[in-house]
Short mmCIF file of C-alpha atoms in Angstrom, two decimals:
data_model
loop_
_atom_site.label_atom_id
_atom_site.label_comp_id
_atom_site.label_asym_id
_atom_site.label_seq_id
_atom_site.Cartn_x
_atom_site.Cartn_y
_atom_site.Cartn_z
CA UNK A 405 -13.52 28.20 41.83
CA UNK A 406 -10.66 28.09 44.33
CA UNK A 407 -7.91 27.06 41.96
CA UNK A 408 -8.07 29.18 38.84
CA UNK A 409 -7.78 28.63 35.07
CA UNK A 410 -11.43 27.71 34.75
CA UNK A 411 -11.36 29.03 31.19
CA UNK A 412 -9.25 26.01 30.24
CA UNK A 413 -11.70 23.44 31.56
CA UNK A 414 -13.48 23.39 28.21
CA UNK A 415 -10.20 22.41 26.56
CA UNK A 416 -9.83 19.58 29.07
CA UNK A 417 -13.00 17.99 27.69
CA UNK A 418 -10.97 16.42 24.94
CA UNK A 419 -7.57 16.09 26.54
CA UNK A 420 -8.18 12.67 27.99
CA UNK A 421 -6.07 11.63 25.03
CA UNK A 422 -2.98 12.71 26.95
CA UNK A 423 -2.50 16.43 26.40
CA UNK A 424 0.33 18.03 28.32
CA UNK A 425 -0.58 21.44 29.69
CA UNK A 426 1.68 23.77 27.73
CA UNK A 427 2.47 22.06 24.43
CA UNK A 428 -0.92 20.58 23.66
CA UNK A 429 -3.26 23.16 25.14
CA UNK A 430 -1.88 26.65 25.63
CA UNK A 431 -0.38 27.05 22.14
CA UNK A 432 -3.50 26.19 20.11
CA UNK A 433 -6.05 27.53 22.59
CA UNK A 434 -7.00 30.61 20.54
CA UNK A 435 -8.16 28.59 17.57
CA UNK A 436 -9.65 25.83 19.74
CA UNK A 437 -12.13 28.13 21.47
CA UNK A 438 -13.69 29.12 18.14
CA UNK A 439 -16.43 27.37 16.18
CA UNK A 440 -15.46 25.22 13.20
CA UNK A 441 -14.98 27.40 10.13
CA UNK A 442 -18.22 26.54 8.31
CA UNK A 443 -21.71 25.30 9.06
CA UNK A 444 -21.95 21.52 9.16
CA UNK A 445 -23.95 21.28 5.92
CA UNK A 446 -21.28 23.27 4.08
CA UNK A 447 -18.40 21.12 5.33
CA UNK A 448 -17.21 18.18 3.20
CA UNK A 449 -17.94 14.84 4.89
CA UNK A 450 -14.81 12.75 5.48
CA UNK A 451 -14.68 9.37 3.73
CA UNK A 452 -16.57 6.66 5.60
CA UNK A 453 -14.75 3.65 7.10
CA UNK A 454 -15.34 0.03 6.12
CA UNK A 455 -15.10 -1.91 9.37
CA UNK A 456 -14.52 -5.20 7.58
CA UNK A 457 -11.05 -3.74 6.97
CA UNK A 458 -8.73 -3.98 9.99
CA UNK A 459 -7.12 -0.66 9.04
CA UNK A 460 -10.14 1.16 10.45
CA UNK A 461 -9.71 -0.36 13.90
CA UNK A 462 -7.48 1.41 16.41
CA UNK A 463 -7.33 -1.79 18.48
CA UNK A 464 -7.86 -5.45 17.72
CA UNK A 465 -6.85 -8.44 19.87
CA UNK A 466 -4.29 -9.71 17.33
CA UNK A 467 -2.88 -6.27 16.53
CA UNK A 468 -0.10 -4.49 18.43
CA UNK A 469 -1.73 -1.32 19.76
CA UNK A 470 -2.17 0.84 22.84
CA UNK A 471 -4.79 -1.45 24.35
CA UNK A 472 -2.03 -4.06 24.88
CA UNK A 473 -0.24 -1.87 27.44
CA UNK A 474 -0.06 -3.01 31.05
CA UNK A 475 1.22 -1.41 34.23
CA UNK A 476 4.49 -2.86 35.44
CA UNK A 477 3.71 -6.18 37.12
CA UNK A 478 0.47 -6.82 35.18
CA UNK A 479 -0.17 -9.03 32.14
CA UNK A 480 -2.05 -8.57 28.88
CA UNK A 481 -4.29 -11.67 28.69
CA UNK A 482 -6.29 -10.95 25.56
CA UNK A 483 -5.20 -14.20 23.91
CA UNK A 484 -7.31 -16.29 26.29
CA UNK A 485 -9.71 -13.64 27.64
CA UNK A 486 -13.23 -14.89 28.47
CA UNK A 487 -15.13 -11.82 27.21
CA UNK A 488 -14.86 -9.13 24.54
CA UNK A 489 -14.56 -5.37 25.02
CA UNK A 490 -15.93 -2.81 22.59
CA UNK A 491 -14.13 0.44 23.44
CA UNK A 492 -15.20 3.86 22.12
CA UNK A 493 -12.39 6.38 22.49
CA UNK A 494 -12.81 10.00 23.66
CA UNK A 495 -12.30 13.14 21.59
CA UNK A 496 -8.79 13.28 20.17
CA UNK A 497 -9.47 15.55 17.16
CA UNK A 498 -8.88 19.25 17.85
CA UNK A 499 -8.97 20.79 14.38
CA UNK A 500 -11.13 23.74 13.39
CA UNK A 501 -10.93 22.74 9.72
CA UNK A 502 -14.01 20.52 9.85
CA UNK A 503 -16.66 19.11 12.13
CA UNK A 504 -15.59 15.47 11.95
CA UNK A 505 -12.21 13.77 11.82
CA UNK A 506 -10.82 12.47 8.54
CA UNK A 507 -9.60 9.02 9.54
CA UNK A 508 -6.12 9.62 8.16
CA UNK A 509 -5.49 12.55 10.53
CA UNK A 510 -2.21 11.45 12.13
CA UNK A 511 -2.32 13.79 15.10
CA UNK A 512 -5.79 12.64 16.13
CA UNK A 513 -4.80 9.00 15.66
CA UNK A 514 -1.77 9.47 17.91
CA UNK A 515 -4.10 10.85 20.54
CA UNK A 516 -6.38 7.86 20.13
CA UNK A 517 -3.43 5.51 20.60
CA UNK A 518 -2.62 7.22 23.89
CA UNK A 519 -6.25 6.95 25.01
CA UNK A 520 -6.08 3.21 24.36
CA UNK A 521 -2.98 2.92 26.56
CA UNK A 522 -4.36 5.06 29.37
CA UNK A 523 -7.95 3.78 29.34
CA UNK A 524 -8.80 0.75 27.17
CA UNK A 525 -5.82 -1.19 28.48
CA UNK A 526 -7.59 -1.44 31.85
CA UNK A 527 -9.71 -4.20 30.31
CA UNK A 528 -7.01 -6.35 28.70
CA UNK A 529 -6.78 -8.80 31.60
CA UNK A 530 -10.34 -10.03 31.11
CA UNK A 531 -11.33 -8.97 27.58
CA UNK A 532 -10.25 -8.95 23.95
CA UNK A 533 -10.25 -5.25 23.07
CA UNK A 534 -11.87 -3.95 19.87
CA UNK A 535 -11.74 -0.17 19.37
CA UNK A 536 -12.86 1.42 16.11
CA UNK A 537 -11.53 4.58 14.60
CA UNK A 538 -14.53 6.75 13.87
CA UNK A 539 -15.26 10.14 12.39
CA UNK A 540 -15.41 11.76 15.81
CA UNK A 541 -16.69 15.28 16.25
CA UNK A 542 -13.95 17.84 16.82
CA UNK A 543 -13.50 19.44 20.24
CA UNK A 544 -14.59 22.72 18.70
CA UNK A 545 -18.03 21.26 18.17
CA UNK A 546 -18.56 21.32 21.94
CA UNK A 547 -17.70 25.01 21.95
CA UNK A 548 -19.95 25.88 19.02
CA UNK A 549 -22.90 28.20 19.45
CA UNK A 550 -24.92 26.06 17.02
CA UNK A 551 -26.73 23.15 18.68
CA UNK A 552 -28.01 22.01 15.27
CA UNK A 553 -24.54 21.72 13.75
CA UNK A 554 -23.16 19.99 16.86
CA UNK A 555 -25.98 17.46 16.83
CA UNK A 556 -25.38 16.65 13.17
CA UNK A 557 -21.66 16.13 13.79
CA UNK A 558 -22.38 13.80 16.70
CA UNK A 559 -24.93 11.91 14.59
CA UNK A 560 -22.28 11.32 11.93
CA UNK A 561 -19.80 10.08 14.53
CA UNK A 562 -22.41 7.79 16.07
CA UNK A 563 -23.25 6.33 12.67
CA UNK A 564 -19.69 5.03 12.49
CA UNK A 565 -19.76 3.68 16.05
CA UNK A 566 -22.95 1.75 15.42
CA UNK A 567 -21.61 0.36 12.12
CA UNK A 568 -18.42 -0.73 13.90
CA UNK A 569 -20.38 -2.41 16.68
CA UNK A 570 -22.51 -4.31 14.20
CA UNK A 571 -19.35 -5.56 12.46
CA UNK A 572 -17.90 -6.49 15.86
CA UNK A 573 -21.01 -8.54 16.71
CA UNK A 574 -21.30 -10.34 13.38
CA UNK A 575 -17.64 -10.77 12.40
CA UNK A 576 -15.76 -11.34 15.66
CA UNK A 577 -17.77 -11.69 18.86
CA UNK A 578 -19.85 -14.73 17.84
CA UNK A 579 -22.13 -14.86 20.87
CA UNK A 580 -19.50 -14.13 23.53
CA UNK A 581 -20.26 -11.88 26.51
CA UNK A 582 -19.04 -8.33 25.97
CA UNK A 583 -18.24 -5.14 27.84
CA UNK A 584 -18.94 -1.73 26.33
CA UNK A 585 -16.40 0.79 27.63
CA UNK A 586 -15.92 4.41 26.64
CA UNK A 587 -14.92 7.87 27.74
CA UNK A 588 -16.22 11.39 27.13
CA UNK A 589 -17.59 11.73 23.55
CA UNK A 590 -17.27 7.96 23.25
CA UNK A 591 -19.51 7.46 26.27
CA UNK A 592 -22.22 9.60 24.71
CA UNK A 593 -22.15 7.32 21.68
CA UNK A 594 -22.06 4.27 23.96
CA UNK A 595 -25.20 5.43 25.77
CA UNK A 596 -27.02 5.75 22.46
CA UNK A 597 -25.77 2.33 21.37
CA UNK A 598 -27.09 0.69 24.54
CA UNK A 599 -30.40 2.55 24.13
CA UNK A 600 -30.94 1.53 20.52
CA UNK A 601 -29.68 -2.07 20.68
CA UNK A 602 -29.92 -3.30 24.28
CA UNK A 603 -32.62 -1.39 26.16
CA UNK A 604 -36.36 -2.00 26.26
CA UNK A 605 -36.62 0.55 23.45
CA UNK A 606 -34.84 -1.73 20.97
CA UNK A 607 -36.78 -3.94 18.60
CA UNK A 608 -34.98 -7.01 19.96
CA UNK A 609 -33.03 -6.48 23.20
CA UNK A 610 -31.46 -9.97 23.03
CA UNK A 611 -27.97 -8.45 23.00
CA UNK A 612 -28.58 -7.33 26.57
CA UNK A 613 -28.19 -10.94 27.72
CA UNK A 614 -24.55 -10.76 26.60
CA UNK A 615 -23.82 -7.38 28.20
CA UNK A 616 -21.41 -7.79 31.11
CA UNK A 617 -21.59 -4.06 31.85
CA UNK A 618 -21.37 -0.68 30.11
CA UNK A 619 -18.66 1.59 31.56
CA UNK A 620 -19.83 4.94 30.16
CA UNK A 621 -17.35 7.16 31.97
CA UNK A 622 -16.94 10.92 31.64
CA UNK A 623 -20.30 11.63 29.99
CA UNK A 624 -22.69 14.07 31.66
CA UNK A 625 -25.84 11.93 31.67
CA UNK A 626 -28.91 13.30 33.48
CA UNK A 627 -30.54 11.05 36.06
CA UNK A 628 -33.78 10.66 34.09
CA UNK A 629 -31.86 9.06 31.19
CA UNK A 630 -31.85 5.80 33.12
CA UNK A 631 -35.62 5.58 32.80
CA UNK A 632 -36.11 7.38 29.50
CA UNK A 633 -33.04 6.44 27.44
CA UNK A 634 -31.94 2.99 28.63
CA UNK A 635 -35.00 1.42 30.26
CA UNK A 636 -34.26 -2.17 31.27
CA UNK A 637 -30.54 -1.42 31.77
CA UNK A 638 -30.15 -0.44 35.44
CA UNK A 639 -27.46 1.58 37.13
CA UNK A 640 -24.85 -0.78 38.56
CA UNK A 641 -25.56 -1.08 42.30
CA UNK A 642 -23.12 -3.82 43.37
CA UNK A 643 -19.61 -4.83 42.20
CA UNK A 644 -20.85 -8.15 40.75
CA UNK A 645 -24.00 -6.97 38.97
CA UNK A 646 -24.14 -7.60 35.22
CA UNK A 647 -26.22 -6.14 32.41
CA UNK A 648 -25.95 -2.72 34.05
CA UNK A 649 -24.30 0.65 33.37
CA UNK A 650 -21.61 2.68 35.18
CA UNK A 651 -21.36 6.47 34.95
CA UNK A 652 -19.16 8.95 36.80
CA UNK A 653 -17.48 12.34 36.33
CA UNK A 654 -14.55 13.00 38.66
CA UNK A 655 -13.87 16.41 40.19
CA UNK A 656 -11.35 17.39 42.85
CA UNK A 657 -12.90 17.48 46.31
CA UNK A 658 -12.63 20.97 47.77
CA UNK A 659 -11.80 22.68 44.47
CA UNK A 660 -15.19 24.35 44.23
CA UNK A 661 -17.13 26.56 46.61
CA UNK A 662 -20.35 25.10 48.11
CA UNK A 663 -23.05 25.05 45.42
CA UNK A 664 -20.49 25.58 42.63
CA UNK A 665 -19.44 23.00 40.05
CA UNK A 666 -17.62 22.98 36.70
CA UNK A 667 -19.40 25.25 34.24
CA UNK A 668 -19.77 22.48 31.68
CA UNK A 669 -22.33 20.83 33.93
CA UNK A 670 -24.56 23.92 34.20
CA UNK A 671 -26.22 23.07 30.90
CA UNK A 672 -25.88 19.57 29.48
CA UNK A 673 -26.65 18.65 25.87
CA UNK A 674 -27.83 15.05 26.20
CA UNK A 675 -29.16 12.47 23.79
CA UNK A 676 -32.66 11.11 24.42
CA UNK A 677 -34.70 8.84 22.14
CA UNK A 678 -35.89 11.18 19.43
CA UNK A 679 -32.91 13.53 19.52
CA UNK A 680 -30.63 15.77 21.57
CA UNK A 681 -31.91 18.30 24.05
CA UNK A 682 -30.42 20.73 26.55
CA UNK A 683 -30.96 20.16 30.26
CA UNK A 684 -30.32 22.91 32.82
CA UNK A 685 -28.44 21.99 36.01
CA UNK A 686 -29.25 18.27 35.88
CA UNK A 687 -28.43 15.80 38.60
CA UNK A 688 -26.14 13.29 36.90
CA UNK A 689 -25.90 9.51 37.08
CA UNK A 690 -23.01 8.46 39.32
CA UNK A 691 -21.53 5.14 40.46
CA UNK A 692 -18.58 5.22 42.85
CA UNK A 693 -15.73 3.35 41.06
CA UNK A 694 -14.23 2.16 44.34
CA UNK A 695 -17.34 0.76 46.08
CA UNK A 696 -19.29 0.27 42.83
CA UNK A 697 -22.45 1.52 44.50
CA UNK A 698 -24.69 4.39 43.40
CA UNK A 699 -24.98 6.07 46.79
CA UNK A 700 -23.48 9.01 48.63
CA UNK A 701 -21.15 7.06 50.89
CA UNK A 702 -17.47 7.97 50.77
CA UNK A 703 -15.05 5.15 49.97
CA UNK A 704 -12.13 4.79 52.40
CA UNK A 705 -8.66 5.50 51.07
CA UNK A 706 -7.63 1.97 52.08
CA UNK A 707 -10.10 0.50 49.55
CA UNK A 708 -8.60 2.27 46.53
CA UNK A 709 -6.83 -0.34 44.37
CA UNK A 710 -4.68 2.02 42.39
CA UNK A 711 -4.25 4.98 40.06
CA UNK A 712 -2.04 4.94 36.97
CA UNK A 713 -0.47 8.20 35.85
CA UNK A 714 0.00 7.54 32.14
CA UNK A 715 2.38 9.71 30.13
CA UNK A 716 3.15 9.90 26.45
CA UNK A 717 6.09 7.84 25.21
CA UNK A 718 6.59 6.08 28.54
CA UNK A 719 5.54 2.64 29.76
CA UNK A 720 2.62 2.50 32.15
CA UNK A 721 4.09 2.77 35.66
CA UNK A 722 3.31 0.67 38.70
CA UNK A 723 -0.09 1.42 40.25
CA UNK A 724 -0.46 3.95 43.05
CA UNK A 725 -2.85 2.26 45.54
CA UNK A 726 -4.54 3.69 48.62
CA UNK A 727 -4.17 7.23 47.32
CA UNK A 728 -7.70 8.64 47.27
CA UNK A 729 -11.28 8.46 48.48
CA UNK A 730 -14.38 9.19 46.43
CA UNK A 731 -18.11 9.84 46.85
CA UNK A 732 -21.03 10.74 44.60
CA UNK A 733 -22.34 14.15 45.72
CA UNK A 734 -25.84 15.59 45.52
CA UNK A 735 -25.30 16.76 41.93
CA UNK A 736 -24.13 13.33 40.81
CA UNK A 737 -20.48 14.39 40.52
CA UNK A 738 -17.71 12.17 41.89
CA UNK A 739 -15.90 14.16 44.59
CA UNK A 740 -12.37 12.76 44.58
CA UNK A 741 -9.49 13.47 46.96
CA UNK A 742 -6.43 13.67 44.72
CA UNK A 743 -2.98 12.21 45.29
CA UNK A 744 -0.30 14.85 45.62
CA UNK A 745 2.14 15.82 42.93
CA UNK A 746 1.52 15.20 39.25
CA UNK A 747 -2.25 14.72 39.57
CA UNK A 748 -2.90 18.31 40.66
CA UNK A 749 -2.08 20.25 37.49
CA UNK A 750 -3.08 23.90 37.55
CA UNK A 751 -4.95 23.96 34.25
CA UNK A 752 -7.40 21.24 35.22
CA UNK A 753 -9.24 23.80 37.33
CA UNK A 754 -10.63 21.13 39.65
CA UNK A 755 -12.35 19.21 36.84
CA UNK A 756 -10.63 15.80 36.65
CA UNK A 757 -12.26 14.75 33.38
CA UNK A 758 -8.85 14.00 31.89
CA UNK A 759 -8.11 11.54 34.70
CA UNK A 760 -11.48 9.76 35.03
CA UNK A 761 -9.96 6.41 34.07
CA UNK A 762 -6.43 6.90 35.34
CA UNK A 763 -7.43 7.75 38.92
CA UNK A 764 -9.38 4.48 39.20
CA UNK A 765 -7.47 2.36 36.69
CA UNK A 766 -6.86 -0.66 38.93
CA UNK A 767 -10.35 -0.46 40.44
CA UNK A 768 -11.83 -0.65 36.94
CA UNK A 769 -9.45 -3.46 35.97
CA UNK A 770 -10.43 -5.57 38.98
CA UNK A 771 -14.13 -4.80 38.64
CA UNK A 772 -14.26 -5.82 34.98
CA UNK A 773 -12.82 -9.21 35.99
CA UNK A 774 -15.33 -9.51 38.82
CA UNK A 775 -18.35 -8.79 36.63
CA UNK A 776 -17.07 -11.08 33.87
CA UNK A 777 -16.70 -13.91 36.41
CA UNK A 778 -20.23 -13.27 37.68
CA UNK A 779 -21.50 -13.38 34.10
CA UNK A 780 -19.91 -16.80 33.66
CA UNK A 781 -21.09 -18.02 37.06
CA UNK A 782 -17.58 -18.35 38.48
CA UNK A 783 -15.43 -16.64 41.05
CA UNK A 784 -13.46 -13.54 40.12
CA UNK A 785 -9.72 -13.48 40.76
CA UNK A 786 -8.88 -11.80 44.04
CA UNK A 787 -7.38 -8.34 43.55
CA UNK A 788 -3.84 -7.96 44.77
CA UNK A 789 -3.63 -6.30 48.17
CA UNK A 790 -2.52 -2.68 47.69
CA UNK A 791 0.94 -1.87 48.93
CA UNK A 792 1.21 0.49 51.85
CA UNK A 793 3.28 2.95 49.81
CA UNK A 794 3.28 3.66 46.06
CA UNK A 795 6.21 2.24 44.15
CA UNK A 796 8.79 4.50 42.58
CA UNK A 797 8.43 5.53 38.96
CA UNK A 798 10.36 3.20 36.60
CA UNK A 799 13.52 4.34 34.90
CA UNK A 800 13.08 5.71 31.38
CA UNK A 801 14.86 2.79 29.77
CA UNK A 802 12.79 0.04 31.35
CA UNK A 803 10.84 -2.27 29.06
CA UNK A 804 7.29 -1.26 28.14
CA UNK A 805 4.38 -3.15 29.60
CA UNK A 806 3.02 -4.53 26.32
#
């Protein structure tokens, strides 16, 4: 790896919730690289949520939450949005005390709120956002030497996600088209949800007719999962296609030597019908989030609609358009040329997992509207033409984009 600190890439797996390099990562790193204290079966199970109770939802359309945030100049249109969005947040629980998050853990919930601002808010122009709290597996589970314990912790987390989705379908969505969107751990659960309820493997795949698209970003999903795990749900091949799935994992172009890639992709623990299994050096599913095609063509910098560099306790800034190009490489990783400055932080080590959504925030926002319009048989709103130069960062006292 050309730019060092590869040992911290594992920590970055869960920092899509807005970690800052020194405060949130370096200080607790010694305890974070260790397994949880006890085997899964010897760890008390946190109390289960009741998703009929709004308190167990991190985001709801009529609740003030992080999913309401908008970049300066954009609007939150959830009140009259034509579709729904079921968003599954990434890992925001870093404790070694247990395998799964107690839902009253304030630090994890603050991380989830940031993830909603930086990621789920990309969908609030076209969709009403529903995001459950769930008993997510801790980051340390990914670093555990026990596959069996990790799988059990992920099963528990998925049980909550599926229960939340079933409440979403029966209590709120009422036949409306919906988007499934997720990141990292959430995308792994989203893949399983699509497999069990919307693919040809489900007892009744009728829900698939309502699926606008599944944005399952930041999950390492082997190529054969398309055929084996979600048969009947194709990889999105055009910007307007519906009923399909999007996957990508961003890395910095040029950060790795030829034939090298982030270590976390050397062996992938993936869910297949029947259980989890490890896959050595898989080629991953990849859709370019600028062209929205699953090919190896590089997108021109001029086509990039805009990145959003979200920060804690600040409003979302104006988008940074025309800042990068991207292409899916032979391993199925998204080679991304990074904007200068704040995007190139030393501890990322070339793996841009933490920025999967933020680098392509406006591209995702526009594409969700385009697919929703195609689902309804109408024309999508035309994306604003990117400015030639990125706008300056807003002053600290400026009003938040909620």
